[in-house]
Amino acid sequence: MQKDSLEIKAYAKINLGLDVLRRRPDGYHEVRMIMQTVGIYDTLILKKIEQGIALTVSMSPDETNPPGGEGEVPDNEENLCYRAAKLIKETYDIKEGVSISLMKRIPVAAGMAGGSTDAAAVLKGMNSLFGLGLSEETLQELGVKLGADIPYCIKGGTVLAEGIGEKLTGLFDAPDCFLLVAKPDISVSTKYVYENLKPDTLESRPDIDGMMAAIQAGSLDGILGCMENVLQSVTEAKYPVISSLKQQMEAQGAAKAMMSGSGPTVFGIFKEEEKARTAYETMYRGNLAKQVFLTGFVNPAKEGR
Ligand code: ATP
């Protein structure tokens, strides 16, 4: 029997490798990225209602919602959850309505695909709530209309993303590790970062093919050796706190620390739990980052998504 309400966890991502190949004439960028789902999530409750789309947004206590800023989460038609619900309703001519209650925990405008993963959760949730029977591919084709990261968020796990981010190749699960994630109290516009990137003059790029081979071989060291994010230098130049966070994580024992997406979130990969825990506590008590998480990689099969 179909349910009238659903609770969904919408997981964040990091980029283990992010390369930008070129700027296309239409303004989009062609990318090659290795994406990884991580254990930080928003919670959504979807319920059938008589008509329309009703959205409520609540923030976790350490998240601010400054009006008009990059870090603001809209609670209206601009929210990606609302836009995803509208797209499904219009495309499949659904007469009934849906209420969406979104509890944000994923740092906002942070390079962790927070809005995209919420939209992906709404697409998947409405597919099941209204018994639409849509395939993952169909949901991804719908999702890309709202954002290039949404197809990946529908799939999740360890994935190679190409094109504008929508061409996906599933990889073996990346080996487990301890992951420290820290978001300084600034919000970065993805648009600003891409506009200030010069793809032809990049000095160092990630070794995406090498990373795919390392993932296949289950070698965390191999992965660490191939990591790079070409957007890092752009964001770091504007916000020196990113370099400070990376340095602090590596000084505390991270095998590698890097910025995720367009930033400003920095993550550190640790091999030893104790070092990761100590680094988490130091960072949590310190003043470089307002939001700090100790987590790990998440893969769809293990999560039963
Ligand atoms: P990406 O990694 O895909 O670039 P991001 O982590 O940089 O994403 P988001 O957290 O998705 O950025 O937020 C970017 C902007 O999107 C915010 O400034 C906010 O105004 C808007 N937004 C719309 N819907 C949402 C949502 N559900 N959650 C967060 N932000 C949203």
Tab-separated table of C-alpha atoms and ligand atoms in Angstrom:
chain	number	residue	atom	x	y	z
A	1	MET	CA	0.000	0.000	0.000
A	2	GLN	CA	1.243	3.492	-0.824
A	3	LYS	CA	2.123	5.731	2.105
A	4	ASP	CA	0.710	9.241	2.576
A	5	SER	CA	3.862	10.531	4.184
A	6	LEU	CA	7.597	9.902	3.928
A	7	GLU	CA	10.710	10.904	5.866
A	8	ILE	CA	13.874	11.157	3.780
A	9	LYS	CA	17.520	11.825	4.548
A	10	ALA	CA	19.133	14.015	1.881
A	11	TYR	CA	22.905	13.556	2.047
A	12	ALA	CA	25.623	16.083	1.241
A	13	LYS	CA	28.575	15.420	-1.075
A	14	ILE	CA	32.224	16.311	-1.263
A	15	ASN	CA	34.437	16.328	-4.331
A	16	LEU	CA	37.463	14.055	-3.973
A	17	GLY	CA	38.695	15.505	-7.265
A	18	LEU	CA	37.391	18.475	-9.233
A	19	ASP	CA	38.736	19.448	-12.645
A	20	VAL	CA	37.334	22.051	-15.022
A	21	LEU	CA	38.167	21.297	-18.641
A	22	ARG	CA	36.765	24.364	-20.366
A	23	ARG	CA	34.140	27.054	-20.371
A	24	ARG	CA	31.402	26.335	-22.898
A	25	PRO	CA	29.964	29.065	-25.130
A	26	ASP	CA	26.665	28.827	-23.199
A	27	GLY	CA	28.458	29.785	-19.963
A	28	TYR	CA	28.405	26.291	-18.400
A	29	HIS	CA	31.684	24.616	-17.521
A	30	GLU	CA	32.735	21.178	-18.634
A	31	VAL	CA	33.963	19.315	-15.580
A	32	ARG	CA	35.486	15.985	-14.525
A	33	MET	CA	34.836	15.274	-10.892
A	34	ILE	CA	34.892	12.384	-8.471
A	35	MET	CA	31.925	12.830	-6.161
A	36	GLN	CA	31.381	11.149	-2.801
A	37	THR	CA	28.308	11.125	-0.574
A	38	VAL	CA	29.081	11.900	3.082
A	39	GLY	CA	27.196	11.376	6.334
A	40	ILE	CA	25.834	14.916	6.776
A	41	TYR	CA	22.176	15.204	5.846
A	42	ASP	CA	19.056	17.344	5.771
A	43	THR	CA	15.788	15.694	6.784
A	44	LEU	CA	12.668	16.104	4.684
A	45	ILE	CA	9.131	15.051	5.541
A	46	LEU	CA	6.823	14.841	2.545
A	47	LYS	CA	3.066	14.506	2.998
A	48	LYS	CA	0.201	14.353	0.549
A	49	ILE	CA	-2.221	17.259	0.926
A	50	GLU	CA	-5.318	18.226	-1.012
A	51	GLN	CA	-3.641	20.679	-3.366
A	52	GLY	CA	-0.683	23.012	-3.913
A	53	ILE	CA	2.840	22.946	-2.487
A	54	ALA	CA	3.423	23.939	1.143
A	55	LEU	CA	7.013	24.377	2.325
A	56	THR	CA	8.431	24.974	5.780
A	57	VAL	CA	12.145	25.336	6.488
A	58	SER	CA	13.867	25.031	9.839
A	59	MET	CA	17.571	25.442	10.471
A	60	SER	CA	19.839	23.451	12.761
A	61	PRO	CA	20.863	25.547	15.805
A	62	ASP	CA	24.400	26.332	14.555
A	63	GLU	CA	23.175	27.476	11.141
A	64	THR	CA	22.194	31.088	10.612
A	65	ASN	CA	19.705	32.217	7.976
A	66	PRO	CA	20.730	35.794	7.163
A	67	PRO	CA	18.058	37.470	5.035
A	68	GLY	CA	19.241	38.276	1.526
A	69	GLY	CA	22.701	36.727	1.962
A	70	GLU	CA	24.313	33.818	0.088
A	71	GLY	CA	23.630	31.702	3.135
A	72	GLU	CA	19.916	32.358	3.174
A	73	VAL	CA	17.617	29.421	2.586
A	74	PRO	CA	14.417	30.692	0.949
A	75	ASP	CA	11.126	29.277	2.225
A	76	ASN	CA	9.242	30.186	-0.955
A	77	GLU	CA	9.074	29.252	-4.669
A	78	GLU	CA	12.814	29.835	-4.958
A	79	ASN	CA	13.713	26.940	-2.727
A	80	LEU	CA	14.948	24.036	-4.828
A	81	CYS	CA	12.554	21.708	-2.954
A	82	TYR	CA	9.625	23.807	-4.086
A	83	ARG	CA	10.925	23.959	-7.664
A	84	ALA	CA	11.415	20.171	-7.747
A	85	ALA	CA	7.880	19.567	-6.440
A	86	LYS	CA	6.450	21.981	-9.014
A	87	LEU	CA	8.362	20.297	-11.835
A	88	ILE	CA	7.037	16.836	-10.895
A	89	LYS	CA	3.493	18.092	-10.366
A	90	GLU	CA	3.399	19.885	-13.726
A	91	THR	CA	5.203	17.210	-15.737
A	92	TYR	CA	2.948	14.392	-14.480
A	93	ASP	CA	-0.189	16.492	-14.043
A	94	ILE	CA	-0.617	15.584	-10.367
A	95	LYS	CA	-3.762	17.172	-8.973
A	96	GLU	CA	-3.081	16.422	-5.307
A	97	GLY	CA	-0.661	18.613	-3.378
A	98	VAL	CA	2.407	18.006	-1.247
A	99	SER	CA	3.682	19.533	1.945
A	100	ILE	CA	7.436	19.565	2.462
A	101	SER	CA	9.045	20.137	5.804
A	102	LEU	CA	12.792	20.703	5.434
A	103	MET	CA	15.192	20.570	8.365
A	104	LYS	CA	18.566	21.966	7.208
A	105	ARG	CA	21.745	20.604	8.694
A	106	ILE	CA	23.998	20.704	5.629
A	107	PRO	CA	26.005	23.955	5.557
A	108	VAL	CA	24.465	26.414	3.062
A	109	ALA	CA	26.299	27.858	0.025
A	110	ALA	CA	29.177	25.694	1.118
A	111	GLY	CA	30.147	23.475	-1.844
A	112	MET	CA	28.280	20.464	-0.442
A	113	ALA	CA	25.309	20.464	-2.860
A	114	GLY	CA	22.827	21.161	-0.053
A	115	GLY	CA	20.064	22.568	-2.246
A	116	SER	CA	20.652	19.965	-4.966
A	117	THR	CA	20.367	17.040	-2.579
A	118	ASP	CA	17.117	18.439	-1.155
A	119	ALA	CA	15.715	18.728	-4.688
A	120	ALA	CA	16.858	15.165	-5.451
A	121	ALA	CA	15.092	13.949	-2.297
A	122	VAL	CA	11.844	15.664	-3.341
A	123	LEU	CA	12.003	14.130	-6.824
A	124	LYS	CA	12.616	10.642	-5.412
A	125	GLY	CA	10.118	11.126	-2.585
A	126	MET	CA	7.285	12.316	-4.830
A	127	ASN	CA	7.995	9.473	-7.252
A	128	SER	CA	7.283	7.061	-4.455
A	129	LEU	CA	4.526	9.053	-2.661
A	130	PHE	CA	2.444	9.381	-5.840
A	131	GLY	CA	3.363	5.940	-7.236
A	132	LEU	CA	4.770	7.417	-10.457
A	133	GLY	CA	7.102	4.470	-11.134
A	134	LEU	CA	9.790	6.689	-12.730
A	135	SER	CA	13.249	5.201	-13.298
A	136	GLU	CA	16.371	6.726	-11.782
A	137	GLU	CA	17.378	7.906	-15.296
A	138	THR	CA	14.054	9.706	-15.797
A	139	LEU	CA	14.405	11.408	-12.400
A	140	GLN	CA	17.944	12.465	-13.359
A	141	GLU	CA	16.727	13.924	-16.674
A	142	LEU	CA	14.137	15.943	-14.764
A	143	GLY	CA	16.656	16.953	-12.088
A	144	VAL	CA	19.258	18.398	-14.453
A	145	LYS	CA	16.690	20.991	-15.533
A	146	LEU	CA	17.006	22.482	-12.041
A	147	GLY	CA	20.724	22.018	-11.390
A	148	ALA	CA	23.800	20.211	-12.716
A	149	ASP	CA	24.512	18.406	-9.397
A	150	ILE	CA	20.981	17.027	-8.977
A	151	PRO	CA	21.431	13.913	-11.171
A	152	TYR	CA	24.418	12.942	-9.016
A	153	CYS	CA	22.464	13.540	-5.802
A	154	ILE	CA	19.756	11.188	-7.082
A	155	LYS	CA	22.362	8.477	-7.648
A	156	GLY	CA	24.731	9.055	-4.704
A	157	GLY	CA	27.849	7.122	-3.693
A	158	THR	CA	31.281	7.212	-5.355
A	159	VAL	CA	30.752	8.501	-8.886
A	160	LEU	CA	32.626	10.044	-11.840
A	161	ALA	CA	30.674	13.086	-13.067
A	162	GLU	CA	31.428	14.572	-16.487
A	163	GLY	CA	29.789	16.967	-18.941
A	164	ILE	CA	28.345	19.764	-16.813
A	165	GLY	CA	28.196	17.214	-13.994
A	166	GLU	CA	25.250	15.221	-15.325
A	167	LYS	CA	27.090	12.388	-17.136
A	168	LEU	CA	27.544	9.835	-14.396
A	169	THR	CA	29.603	6.675	-14.104
A	170	GLY	CA	29.181	4.676	-10.902
A	171	LEU	CA	32.472	3.540	-9.332
A	172	PHE	CA	33.326	1.042	-6.594
A	173	ASP	CA	32.698	2.428	-3.107
A	174	ALA	CA	35.672	4.505	-1.962
A	175	PRO	CA	37.418	2.883	1.020
A	176	ASP	CA	36.235	3.944	4.487
A	177	CYS	CA	38.027	6.730	6.342
A	178	PHE	CA	37.357	9.320	9.050
A	179	LEU	CA	36.222	12.600	7.625
A	180	LEU	CA	36.425	15.974	9.337
A	181	VAL	CA	34.293	18.655	7.674
A	182	ALA	CA	34.545	22.329	8.634
A	183	LYS	CA	32.612	25.264	7.251
A	184	PRO	CA	33.851	28.759	8.136
A	185	ASP	CA	31.229	31.416	8.791
A	186	ILE	CA	31.209	32.758	5.243
A	187	SER	CA	29.085	31.787	2.271
A	188	VAL	CA	30.546	31.521	-1.195
A	189	SER	CA	28.705	32.096	-4.437
A	190	THR	CA	29.404	29.247	-6.884
A	191	LYS	CA	28.868	31.752	-9.700
A	192	TYR	CA	31.626	34.061	-8.399
A	193	VAL	CA	34.122	31.204	-8.199
A	194	TYR	CA	33.485	29.886	-11.711
A	195	GLU	CA	33.535	33.401	-13.159
A	196	ASN	CA	36.959	34.005	-11.659
A	197	LEU	CA	38.457	30.682	-12.747
A	198	LYS	CA	40.789	30.636	-15.767
A	199	PRO	CA	40.699	27.008	-16.946
A	200	ASP	CA	43.621	27.526	-19.389
A	201	THR	CA	46.103	28.730	-16.794
A	202	LEU	CA	45.682	26.115	-14.070
A	203	GLU	CA	48.917	25.003	-12.478
A	204	SER	CA	47.826	21.778	-10.846
A	205	ARG	CA	44.895	19.540	-11.629
A	206	PRO	CA	43.565	16.363	-10.052
A	207	ASP	CA	44.550	13.019	-11.579
A	208	ILE	CA	40.993	11.796	-12.171
A	209	ASP	CA	42.034	8.661	-14.109
A	210	GLY	CA	44.576	7.817	-11.410
A	211	MET	CA	41.913	8.286	-8.755
A	212	MET	CA	39.510	5.972	-10.570
A	213	ALA	CA	42.226	3.290	-10.683
A	214	ALA	CA	42.938	3.810	-6.968
A	215	ILE	CA	39.223	3.506	-6.137
A	216	GLN	CA	39.038	0.283	-8.148
A	217	ALA	CA	42.070	-1.019	-6.241
A	218	GLY	CA	40.552	0.056	-2.895
A	219	SER	CA	43.654	2.167	-2.136
A	220	LEU	CA	43.024	5.170	0.105
A	221	ASP	CA	46.674	6.243	-0.306
A	222	GLY	CA	46.233	6.112	-4.073
A	223	ILE	CA	43.168	8.343	-3.828
A	224	LEU	CA	44.941	10.825	-1.547
A	225	GLY	CA	47.801	11.165	-4.037
A	226	CYS	CA	45.424	12.162	-6.862
A	227	MET	CA	43.263	14.693	-4.988
A	228	GLU	CA	43.038	18.296	-6.207
A	229	ASN	CA	40.315	20.889	-6.650
A	230	VAL	CA	40.952	23.514	-9.330
A	231	LEU	CA	38.428	25.900	-7.746
A	232	GLN	CA	40.392	26.003	-4.497
A	233	SER	CA	42.890	28.675	-5.575
A	234	VAL	CA	40.068	31.049	-6.599
A	235	THR	CA	38.142	30.779	-3.322
A	236	GLU	CA	41.303	30.650	-1.194
A	237	ALA	CA	42.581	33.904	-2.717
A	238	LYS	CA	39.459	35.674	-1.465
A	239	TYR	CA	39.091	33.835	1.856
A	240	PRO	CA	42.439	33.007	3.547
A	241	VAL	CA	40.563	31.127	6.304
A	242	ILE	CA	40.417	28.194	3.863
A	243	SER	CA	44.238	27.833	3.894
A	244	SER	CA	44.223	28.135	7.681
A	245	LEU	CA	41.648	25.346	7.993
A	246	LYS	CA	43.609	23.046	5.692
A	247	GLN	CA	46.838	23.724	7.570
A	248	GLN	CA	45.178	23.088	10.915
A	249	MET	CA	43.674	19.799	9.756
A	250	GLU	CA	46.966	18.548	8.316
A	251	ALA	CA	48.881	19.676	11.426
A	252	GLN	CA	46.417	17.590	13.460
A	253	GLY	CA	47.067	14.460	11.429
A	254	ALA	CA	44.835	14.607	8.342
A	255	ALA	CA	46.446	12.626	5.530
A	256	LYS	CA	45.039	15.274	3.181
A	257	ALA	CA	42.814	18.345	3.530
A	258	MET	CA	41.061	20.058	0.630
A	259	MET	CA	38.203	22.405	-0.184
A	260	SER	CA	34.943	20.870	-1.450
A	261	GLY	CA	33.244	22.163	-4.618
A	262	SER	CA	33.404	25.945	-4.838
A	263	GLY	CA	33.912	26.123	-1.073
A	264	PRO	CA	34.317	27.380	1.519
A	265	THR	CA	33.891	23.994	3.261
A	266	VAL	CA	37.169	22.207	3.911
A	267	PHE	CA	37.407	18.471	4.598
A	268	GLY	CA	40.224	16.426	6.031
A	269	ILE	CA	40.700	12.698	5.453
A	270	PHE	CA	42.068	10.836	8.441
A	271	LYS	CA	43.204	7.230	8.648
A	272	GLU	CA	43.151	7.058	12.449
A	273	GLU	CA	39.953	7.640	14.395
A	274	GLU	CA	41.702	9.001	17.466
A	275	LYS	CA	43.493	11.737	15.517
A	276	ALA	CA	40.273	12.627	13.740
A	277	ARG	CA	38.448	12.901	17.079
A	278	THR	CA	41.110	15.096	18.631
A	279	ALA	CA	41.184	17.329	15.541
A	280	TYR	CA	37.373	17.569	15.651
A	281	GLU	CA	37.425	18.676	19.273
A	282	THR	CA	40.164	21.261	18.660
A	283	MET	CA	38.358	22.674	15.670
A	284	TYR	CA	34.985	22.668	17.408
A	285	ARG	CA	36.417	24.692	20.293
A	286	GLY	CA	38.411	26.991	18.001
A	287	ASN	CA	37.132	29.931	16.005
A	288	LEU	CA	38.102	29.148	12.400
A	289	ALA	CA	34.928	27.254	11.577
A	290	LYS	CA	31.421	27.627	12.892
A	291	GLN	CA	30.103	24.283	11.699
A	292	VAL	CA	32.249	21.202	12.292
A	293	PHE	CA	31.322	17.557	11.654
A	294	LEU	CA	33.098	14.256	12.195
A	295	THR	CA	31.669	11.777	9.749
A	296	GLY	CA	32.587	9.392	6.925
A	297	PHE	CA	31.691	8.308	3.419
A	298	VAL	CA	28.179	6.977	2.761
A	299	ASN	CA	27.267	4.653	-0.067
A	300	PRO	CA	23.705	3.993	-1.253
A	301	ALA	CA	23.807	0.198	-0.963
A	302	LYS	CA	24.982	0.367	2.653
A	303	GLU	CA	22.290	2.914	3.447
A	304	GLY	CA	19.540	0.977	1.686
A	305	ARG	CA	18.523	4.040	-0.278
B	1	ATP	P1	26.701	23.409	-4.799
B	1	ATP	O1	27.712	22.542	-4.096
B	1	ATP	O2	25.692	22.629	-5.628
B	1	ATP	O3	27.279	24.590	-5.497
B	1	ATP	P2	26.221	24.827	-2.460
B	1	ATP	O4	26.493	23.924	-1.307
B	1	ATP	O5	27.333	25.723	-2.861
B	1	ATP	O6	25.770	23.989	-3.668
B	1	ATP	P3	23.548	25.450	-1.581
B	1	ATP	O7	23.640	25.099	-0.133
B	1	ATP	O8	22.813	24.537	-2.457
B	1	ATP	O9	24.999	25.745	-2.190
B	1	ATP	O10	22.939	26.928	-1.633
B	1	ATP	C1	23.118	27.809	-2.696
B	1	ATP	C2	21.961	28.820	-2.700
B	1	ATP	O11	20.769	28.129	-3.085
B	1	ATP	C3	21.685	29.419	-1.333
B	1	ATP	O12	22.277	30.670	-1.271
B	1	ATP	C4	20.171	29.493	-1.258
B	1	ATP	O13	19.719	30.805	-1.428
B	1	ATP	C5	19.638	28.679	-2.442
B	1	ATP	N1	18.750	27.532	-2.069
B	1	ATP	C6	17.605	27.193	-2.682
B	1	ATP	N2	17.073	26.078	-2.148
B	1	ATP	C7	17.896	25.682	-1.170
B	1	ATP	C8	17.878	24.591	-0.265
B	1	ATP	N3	16.896	23.674	-0.255
B	1	ATP	N4	18.895	24.475	0.601
B	1	ATP	C9	19.904	25.392	0.579
B	1	ATP	N5	19.962	26.446	-0.234
B	1	ATP	C10	18.977	26.603	-1.115
